[in-house]
């Protein structure tokens, strides 16, 4: 209803890499469907999964965590959230996770300092500038977007570039996560 996913995809499009999109709706009312979503993505050979979403209830994410662990070939790029909290003190899921094939990203300003209201802490792997980004949503409506949700497509675009540059070497999600962090 808020065109959130449309804005996220438009930012990925603006980053510039060539990609194939497999859209999946966030099943907030029945989070067990996250397992089905991961399985569906796996059958369609998804390599990078953008997850600009989250909630406070760890138990809602158990099915997702189990499915993501079963699919090490995928890299999950997860938003840290925009609650202005240290995730080690107030966890938001799936940002707080034990997956080797996941990266949690937050938004910074251009100088590298944290953007207002974004989540932070030891559970965040990467911060990158994602403030005041123009994006087009449903109905061709352009607006300015900010926050960790919009750091997700910027990091996904970078990961896509890494995959494209290493066509001879097929990396699993954990190796791709390490390559992104190392670079």
Coordinates of N, CA and C in Angstrom, one line a residue:
X1 N 0.8 -1.2 0.0 CA 0.0 0.0 0.0 C 0.8 1.3 0.0
X2 N 2.1 1.2 0.5 CA 2.9 2.4 0.5 C 3.9 2.4 -0.7
X3 N 3.9 1.4 -1.6 CA 4.8 1.3 -2.7 C 6.2 1.1 -2.3
X4 N 6.4 0.7 -1.0 CA 7.8 0.5 -0.5 C 8.7 -0.3 -1.4
X5 N 8.2 -1.5 -1.8 CA 8.9 -2.4 -2.7 C 9.2 -1.7 -4.1
X6 N 8.3 -1.0 -4.6 CA 8.5 -0.3 -5.9 C 9.6 0.7 -5.8
X7 N 9.7 1.5 -4.7 CA 10.8 2.4 -4.5 C 12.1 1.7 -4.3
X8 N 12.1 0.6 -3.6 CA 13.3 -0.2 -3.4 C 13.9 -0.7 -4.7
X9 N 13.0 -1.2 -5.6 CA 13.4 -1.7 -6.9 C 13.9 -0.6 -7.8
X10 N 13.2 0.6 -7.7 CA 13.7 1.7 -8.5 C 15.1 2.1 -8.2
X11 N 15.4 2.1 -6.9 CA 16.7 2.5 -6.5 C 17.7 1.5 -7.0
X12 N 17.4 0.2 -7.0 CA 18.3 -0.9 -7.5 C 18.5 -0.6 -9.0
X13 N 17.4 -0.3 -9.7 CA 17.5 0.0 -11.2 C 18.4 1.2 -11.4
X14 N 18.4 2.2 -10.5 CA 19.2 3.4 -10.7 C 20.7 3.1 -10.4
X15 N 20.9 2.1 -9.6 CA 22.3 1.7 -9.3 C 23.0 1.3 -10.6
X16 N 22.2 0.6 -11.5 CA 22.7 0.4 -12.8 C 23.0 -1.1 -13.2
X17 N 23.1 -2.0 -12.4 CA 23.5 -3.3 -12.9 C 22.3 -4.0 -13.6
X18 N 22.7 -5.0 -14.4 CA 21.6 -5.8 -15.1 C 21.2 -6.9 -14.1
X19 N 19.9 -7.0 -13.9 CA 19.4 -8.0 -13.0 C 18.0 -8.6 -13.4
X20 N 17.7 -9.7 -12.9 CA 16.4 -10.3 -13.1 C 15.6 -10.2 -11.8
X21 N 14.4 -9.7 -11.9 CA 13.6 -9.5 -10.6 C 12.6 -10.6 -10.4
X22 N 12.6 -11.2 -9.2 CA 11.6 -12.2 -8.8 C 10.9 -11.6 -7.6
X23 N 9.8 -10.8 -7.8 CA 9.1 -10.2 -6.7 C 8.4 -11.2 -5.8
X24 N 8.5 -10.9 -4.5 CA 7.8 -11.7 -3.5 C 7.1 -10.8 -2.5
X25 N 5.9 -11.0 -2.3 CA 5.2 -10.1 -1.3 C 5.5 -10.6 0.1
X26 N 5.7 -9.6 1.0 CA 6.0 -9.8 2.4 C 4.7 -10.3 3.1
X27 N 4.7 -11.6 3.6 CA 3.5 -12.2 4.2 C 3.3 -11.8 5.7
X28 N 3.2 -10.6 6.0 CA 3.2 -10.2 7.4 C 2.2 -10.9 8.2
X29 N 1.0 -11.2 7.7 CA 0.0 -11.9 8.5 C 0.3 -13.4 8.7
X30 N 1.1 -14.0 7.9 CA 1.5 -15.4 8.1 C 3.0 -15.6 7.8
X31 N 3.8 -15.3 8.7 CA 5.2 -15.3 8.5 C 5.8 -16.7 8.2
X32 N 5.1 -17.7 8.4 CA 5.6 -19.1 8.0 C 5.7 -19.1 6.5
X33 N 5.0 -18.3 5.8 CA 5.1 -18.3 4.3 C 6.5 -17.8 3.9
X34 N 7.3 -17.2 4.8 CA 8.6 -16.8 4.4 C 9.5 -18.0 4.0
X35 N 9.2 -19.1 4.6 CA 9.9 -20.4 4.2 C 9.5 -20.7 2.8
X36 N 8.3 -20.7 2.4 CA 7.8 -20.9 1.1 C 8.4 -20.0 0.1
X37 N 8.5 -18.7 0.5 CA 9.1 -17.7 -0.4 C 10.6 -18.0 -0.7
X38 N 11.4 -18.4 0.3 CA 12.8 -18.7 0.1 C 12.9 -20.0 -0.8
X39 N 12.0 -21.0 -0.6 CA 12.0 -22.2 -1.4 C 11.7 -21.8 -2.9
X40 N 10.7 -21.0 -3.1 CA 10.3 -20.6 -4.4 C 11.5 -19.8 -5.1
X41 N 12.1 -18.9 -4.3 CA 13.3 -18.2 -4.9 C 14.4 -19.2 -5.3
X42 N 14.6 -20.2 -4.4 CA 15.6 -21.2 -4.7 C 15.3 -21.9 -6.0
X43 N 14.1 -22.3 -6.2 CA 13.7 -23.1 -7.4 C 13.9 -22.2 -8.7
X44 N 13.9 -20.9 -8.5 CA 14.1 -20.0 -9.6 C 15.5 -19.4 -9.7
X45 N 16.4 -20.1 -8.9 CA 17.8 -19.8 -8.9 C 18.2 -18.4 -8.5
X46 N 17.5 -17.8 -7.6 CA 17.8 -16.5 -7.1 C 19.2 -16.6 -6.4
X47 N 20.0 -15.6 -6.6 CA 21.3 -15.6 -5.9 C 21.4 -14.5 -4.8
X48 N 20.7 -13.4 -5.1 CA 20.7 -12.3 -4.1 C 19.3 -11.9 -3.8
X49 N 19.0 -11.9 -2.5 CA 17.6 -11.6 -2.0 C 17.6 -10.3 -1.2
X50 N 16.9 -9.3 -1.6 CA 16.8 -8.1 -0.9 C 15.6 -8.2 0.1
X51 N 15.9 -7.8 1.4 CA 14.9 -7.9 2.4 C 14.9 -6.6 3.2
X52 N 14.2 -5.6 2.6 CA 14.1 -4.3 3.3 C 12.8 -4.3 4.3
X53 N 12.9 -5.1 5.3 CA 11.7 -5.4 6.1 C 12.2 -5.9 7.5
X54 N 11.3 -6.0 8.4 CA 11.6 -6.5 9.7 C 10.5 -6.3 10.7
X55 N 10.7 -7.0 11.9 CA 9.8 -6.9 13.0 C 10.5 -7.2 14.3
X56 N 9.8 -7.1 15.4 CA 10.4 -7.3 16.7 C 10.3 -8.7 17.2
X57 N 9.5 -9.6 16.6 CA 9.3 -10.9 17.1 C 10.2 -12.0 16.5
X58 N 11.1 -12.5 17.3 CA 12.1 -13.4 16.8 C 11.4 -14.7 16.3
X59 N 10.4 -15.1 17.0 CA 9.7 -16.4 16.6 C 9.0 -16.3 15.3
X60 N 8.6 -15.1 14.8 CA 8.1 -15.0 13.5 C 9.0 -15.3 12.4
X61 N 10.3 -15.3 12.7 CA 11.3 -15.4 11.7 C 12.0 -16.8 11.7
X62 N 11.6 -17.7 12.5 CA 12.2 -19.0 12.6 C 12.1 -19.8 11.3
X63 N 11.0 -19.8 10.6 CA 10.8 -20.5 9.3 C 11.8 -19.9 8.3
X64 N 11.9 -18.5 8.3 CA 12.8 -17.9 7.3 C 14.2 -18.3 7.6
X65 N 14.7 -18.2 8.9 CA 16.0 -18.5 9.2 C 16.4 -20.0 8.8
X66 N 15.5 -20.9 9.1 CA 15.7 -22.3 8.7 C 15.8 -22.5 7.2
X67 N 15.0 -21.8 6.4 CA 15.0 -21.9 5.0 C 16.3 -21.2 4.4
X68 N 16.6 -20.1 5.0 CA 17.8 -19.4 4.5 C 19.1 -20.2 4.8
X69 N 19.1 -20.9 5.9 CA 20.3 -21.8 6.2 C 20.3 -23.0 5.3
X70 N 19.2 -23.4 4.8 CA 19.2 -24.6 3.8 C 19.6 -24.1 2.4
X71 N 19.7 -22.8 2.2 CA 20.1 -22.4 0.9 C 21.3 -21.5 0.9
X72 N 22.5 -22.1 1.2 CA 23.7 -21.3 1.3 C 24.1 -20.7 -0.1
X73 N 23.5 -21.1 -1.2 CA 23.8 -20.5 -2.5 C 23.3 -19.0 -2.6
X74 N 22.4 -18.6 -1.7 CA 21.8 -17.3 -1.8 C 22.5 -16.4 -0.8
X75 N 22.5 -15.1 -1.2 CA 22.9 -14.0 -0.2 C 21.7 -13.2 0.1
X76 N 21.4 -13.0 1.4 CA 20.3 -12.3 1.9 C 20.8 -10.9 2.4
X77 N 20.3 -9.8 1.8 CA 20.7 -8.5 2.2 C 19.6 -7.9 2.9
X78 N 19.8 -7.6 4.2 CA 18.7 -7.3 5.1 C 18.9 -5.9 5.7
X79 N 17.8 -5.2 5.8 CA 17.7 -3.8 6.3 C 17.9 -3.9 7.8
X80 N 18.7 -3.0 8.4 CA 18.9 -2.9 9.8 C 17.7 -2.4 10.5
X81 N 16.9 -1.6 9.8 CA 15.7 -1.0 10.3 C 15.9 0.5 10.7
X82 N 14.8 1.1 11.0 CA 14.8 2.6 11.2 C 14.1 2.9 12.5
X83 N 14.6 2.3 13.6 CA 14.0 2.6 14.9 C 15.0 3.4 15.8
X84 N 16.2 3.7 15.3 CA 17.1 4.5 16.1 C 17.7 3.7 17.2
X85 N 17.8 2.4 17.1 CA 18.3 1.6 18.3 C 19.5 0.8 18.0
X86 N 20.2 0.4 19.0 CA 21.4 -0.5 18.9 C 20.7 -1.9 18.9
X87 N 21.0 -2.6 17.8 CA 20.3 -3.9 17.7 C 20.8 -4.9 18.7
X88 N 21.9 -4.7 19.3 CA 22.3 -5.7 20.4 C 21.5 -5.5 21.7
X89 N 20.9 -4.3 21.8 CA 20.1 -4.0 23.0 C 18.6 -4.2 22.7
X90 N 18.2 -3.9 21.5 CA 16.8 -4.0 21.1 C 16.7 -4.7 19.7
X91 N 16.8 -6.0 19.6 CA 16.9 -6.7 18.4 C 15.6 -6.5 17.5
X92 N 16.0 -6.4 16.2 CA 15.0 -6.4 15.1 C 15.3 -7.5 14.2
X93 N 14.3 -8.3 13.8 CA 14.6 -9.5 13.0 C 14.0 -9.2 11.6
X94 N 14.6 -9.8 10.6 CA 15.8 -10.7 10.5 C 17.1 -10.0 10.6
X95 N 17.2 -8.7 10.8 CA 18.5 -8.0 10.9 C 19.5 -8.7 11.8
X96 N 19.0 -9.1 13.0 CA 19.8 -9.8 13.9 C 19.7 -11.3 13.6
X97 N 20.8 -11.9 13.2 CA 20.7 -13.3 12.7 C 22.1 -13.9 12.8
X98 N 22.1 -15.2 12.7 CA 23.4 -16.0 12.7 C 23.7 -16.6 11.4
X99 N 23.2 -16.1 10.3 CA 23.4 -16.6 9.0 C 24.7 -16.1 8.4
X100 N 25.5 -17.1 7.9 CA 26.7 -16.7 7.2 C 26.5 -16.2 5.8
X101 N 25.3 -16.4 5.3 CA 24.9 -16.0 3.9 C 24.0 -14.8 4.0
X102 N 24.2 -13.9 5.0 CA 23.4 -12.7 5.1 C 24.3 -11.5 5.5
X103 N 23.8 -10.4 5.0 CA 24.5 -9.1 5.4 C 23.4 -8.2 5.9
X104 N 23.6 -7.5 7.0 CA 22.7 -6.5 7.5 C 23.3 -5.1 7.2
X105 N 22.5 -4.3 6.6 CA 23.0 -3.0 6.1 C 22.1 -1.8 6.7
X106 N 22.8 -0.7 7.0 CA 22.2 0.5 7.5 C 22.5 1.6 6.6
X107 N 21.9 2.8 6.9 CA 22.1 4.0 6.1 C 23.0 4.9 6.8
X108 N 23.9 5.5 6.0 CA 24.8 6.6 6.5 C 24.6 7.8 5.7
X109 N 25.2 8.9 6.2 CA 25.3 10.1 5.4 C 26.6 9.9 4.5
X110 N 26.8 10.9 3.6 CA 27.9 10.8 2.7 C 29.2 10.8 3.4
X111 N 29.3 11.4 4.6 CA 30.6 11.4 5.3 C 30.8 10.1 6.1
X112 N 29.9 9.2 6.1 CA 30.0 7.9 6.8 C 29.4 7.9 8.1
X113 N 28.9 9.0 8.7 CA 28.2 9.0 10.0 C 26.8 8.4 9.8
X114 N 26.3 7.9 10.9 CA 25.0 7.3 10.8 C 23.9 8.3 10.5
X115 N 23.0 7.9 9.7 CA 21.8 8.7 9.3 C 20.9 8.8 10.6
X116 N 20.1 9.8 10.7 CA 19.2 10.0 11.8 C 18.1 8.8 11.8
X117 N 17.9 8.2 12.9 CA 16.9 7.3 13.1 C 17.2 5.9 12.6
X118 N 18.3 5.6 12.1 CA 18.6 4.2 11.6 C 19.1 3.4 12.8
X119 N 19.0 2.1 12.6 CA 19.5 1.1 13.6 C 21.0 0.9 13.4
X120 N 21.7 0.5 14.4 CA 23.1 0.4 14.4 C 23.6 -0.7 15.3
X121 N 24.9 -1.0 15.4 CA 25.4 -1.9 16.4 C 26.2 -3.0 15.8
X122 N 26.7 -3.9 16.6 CA 27.5 -5.0 16.2 C 26.9 -6.0 15.2
X123 N 25.5 -6.0 15.2 CA 24.8 -6.9 14.2 C 24.7 -6.3 12.8
X124 N 25.2 -5.0 12.7 CA 25.2 -4.4 11.3 C 26.5 -4.6 10.7
X125 N 26.5 -5.2 9.5 CA 27.7 -5.5 8.8 C 28.3 -4.3 8.0
X126 N 27.4 -3.5 7.4 CA 27.8 -2.5 6.5 C 26.9 -1.3 6.6
X127 N 27.4 -0.1 6.5 CA 26.6 1.1 6.4 C 27.1 1.8 5.1
X128 N 26.1 2.3 4.4 CA 26.4 3.1 3.1 C 25.4 4.2 2.9
X129 N 25.8 5.2 2.2 CA 24.9 6.4 2.0 C 23.6 6.0 1.3
X130 N 22.5 6.2 2.0 CA 21.2 5.9 1.4 C 20.1 6.9 1.9
X131 N 20.5 8.2 1.9 CA 19.7 9.2 2.3 C 19.3 10.2 1.1
X132 N 18.1 10.6 1.1 CA 17.6 11.6 0.1 C 17.8 11.1 -1.3
X133 N 17.4 9.8 -1.5 CA 17.5 9.2 -2.9 C 16.2 9.4 -3.6
X134 N 16.2 9.9 -4.9 CA 15.0 9.9 -5.7 C 14.6 8.5 -6.1
X135 N 13.3 8.3 -6.0 CA 12.8 7.0 -6.4 C 11.4 7.1 -6.9
X136 N 11.0 6.3 -7.9 CA 9.7 6.2 -8.5 C 9.0 5.0 -8.0
X137 N 7.7 5.2 -7.5 CA 6.9 4.1 -7.0 C 5.7 3.9 -8.0
X138 N 4.7 3.2 -7.4 CA 3.5 2.9 -8.2 C 2.9 4.2 -8.7
X139 N 2.3 4.2 -9.9 CA 1.7 5.3 -10.5 C 2.7 6.4 -10.9
X140 N 4.0 5.9 -11.1 CA 5.0 6.8 -11.6 C 5.3 8.0 -10.7
X141 N 5.0 7.8 -9.4 CA 5.1 8.9 -8.4 C 6.6 8.9 -7.9
X142 N 7.3 10.0 -8.2 CA 8.7 10.2 -7.7 C 8.6 10.9 -6.4
X143 N 9.5 10.4 -5.5 CA 9.6 11.0 -4.1 C 11.1 10.8 -3.7
X144 N 11.4 11.4 -2.6 CA 12.7 11.2 -2.0 C 12.6 10.2 -0.8
X145 N 13.5 9.2 -0.9 CA 13.5 8.1 0.1 C 14.8 8.1 0.9
X146 N 14.7 7.7 2.2 CA 15.9 7.7 3.1 C 15.7 6.5 4.0
X147 N 16.8 5.9 4.5 CA 16.8 4.9 5.5 C 17.4 3.6 5.1
X148 N 17.5 2.7 6.1 CA 18.2 1.5 5.8 C 17.6 0.6 4.8
X149 N 16.2 0.7 4.6 CA 15.6 -0.1 3.5 C 16.2 0.3 2.2
X150 N 16.6 1.5 2.0 CA 17.1 2.0 0.7 C 18.6 1.8 0.6
X151 N 19.3 1.4 1.7 CA 20.6 0.9 1.6 C 20.7 -0.5 1.0
X152 N 19.6 -1.3 1.2 CA 19.5 -2.6 0.7 C 19.7 -2.7 -0.8
X153 N 19.0 -2.0 -1.6 CA 19.2 -2.1 -3.1 C 20.5 -1.6 -3.5
X154 N 21.1 -0.6 -2.8 CA 22.4 -0.1 -3.2 C 23.4 -1.2 -3.0
X155 N 23.3 -1.9 -1.8 CA 24.3 -2.9 -1.6 C 24.0 -4.1 -2.5
X156 N 22.8 -4.4 -2.8 CA 22.4 -5.5 -3.7 C 23.0 -5.2 -5.1
X157 N 23.0 -4.0 -5.6 CA 23.6 -3.6 -6.8 C 25.1 -3.8 -6.8
X158 N 25.7 -3.5 -5.7 CA 27.1 -3.8 -5.6 C 27.4 -5.3 -5.7
X159 N 26.6 -6.1 -4.9 CA 26.8 -7.5 -4.9 C 26.6 -8.1 -6.3
X160 N 25.6 -7.6 -7.1 CA 25.4 -8.0 -8.5 C 26.6 -7.7 -9.3
X161 N 27.3 -6.6 -9.1 CA 28.5 -6.3 -9.9 C 29.6 -7.3 -9.5
X162 N 29.7 -7.7 -8.3 CA 30.7 -8.6 -7.9 C 30.5 -10.0 -8.5
X163 N 29.2 -10.4 -8.5 CA 28.8 -11.7 -9.2 C 29.2 -11.6 -10.7
X164 N 28.9 -10.5 -11.3 CA 29.1 -10.3 -12.8 C 30.6 -10.4 -13.1
X165 N 31.4 -9.8 -12.2 CA 32.9 -9.8 -12.4 C 33.6 -11.1 -12.1
X166 N 32.9 -12.0 -11.5 CA 33.5 -13.3 -11.2 C 32.7 -14.5 -11.8
X167 N 32.3 -14.3 -13.1 CA 31.5 -15.3 -13.7 C 32.1 -16.7 -13.7
X168 N 33.4 -16.8 -13.8 CA 34.0 -18.1 -13.8 C 34.1 -18.8 -12.5
X169 N 34.0 -18.0 -11.4 CA 34.0 -18.5 -10.1 C 32.6 -18.3 -9.4
X170 N 31.9 -19.4 -9.3 CA 30.5 -19.4 -8.7 C 30.6 -19.4 -7.2
X171 N 30.3 -18.2 -6.6 CA 30.4 -18.1 -5.1 C 29.0 -18.4 -4.5
X172 N 29.1 -19.1 -3.3 CA 27.9 -19.2 -2.5 C 27.6 -17.9 -1.8
X173 N 26.5 -17.9 -1.1 CA 26.1 -16.7 -0.4 C 27.1 -16.2 0.7
X174 N 27.7 -17.1 1.4 CA 28.7 -16.8 2.4 C 29.9 -16.2 1.8
X175 N 30.4 -16.8 0.7 CA 31.5 -16.3 0.0 C 31.3 -14.9 -0.6
X176 N 30.1 -14.7 -1.2 CA 29.7 -13.4 -1.7 C 29.6 -12.4 -0.6
X177 N 29.1 -12.8 0.6 CA 29.0 -11.8 1.7 C 30.4 -11.4 2.1
X178 N 31.4 -12.4 2.2 CA 32.7 -12.0 2.5 C 33.4 -11.1 1.5
X179 N 33.1 -11.4 0.2 CA 33.7 -10.6 -0.9 C 33.1 -9.2 -0.8
X180 N 31.9 -9.0 -0.5 CA 31.3 -7.6 -0.4 C 32.0 -6.9 0.8
X181 N 32.1 -7.6 2.0 CA 32.7 -7.0 3.1 C 34.1 -6.7 2.9
X182 N 34.9 -7.6 2.3 CA 36.3 -7.4 2.0 C 36.6 -6.2 1.1
X183 N 35.7 -6.0 0.2 CA 35.9 -5.0 -0.8 C 35.4 -3.6 -0.3

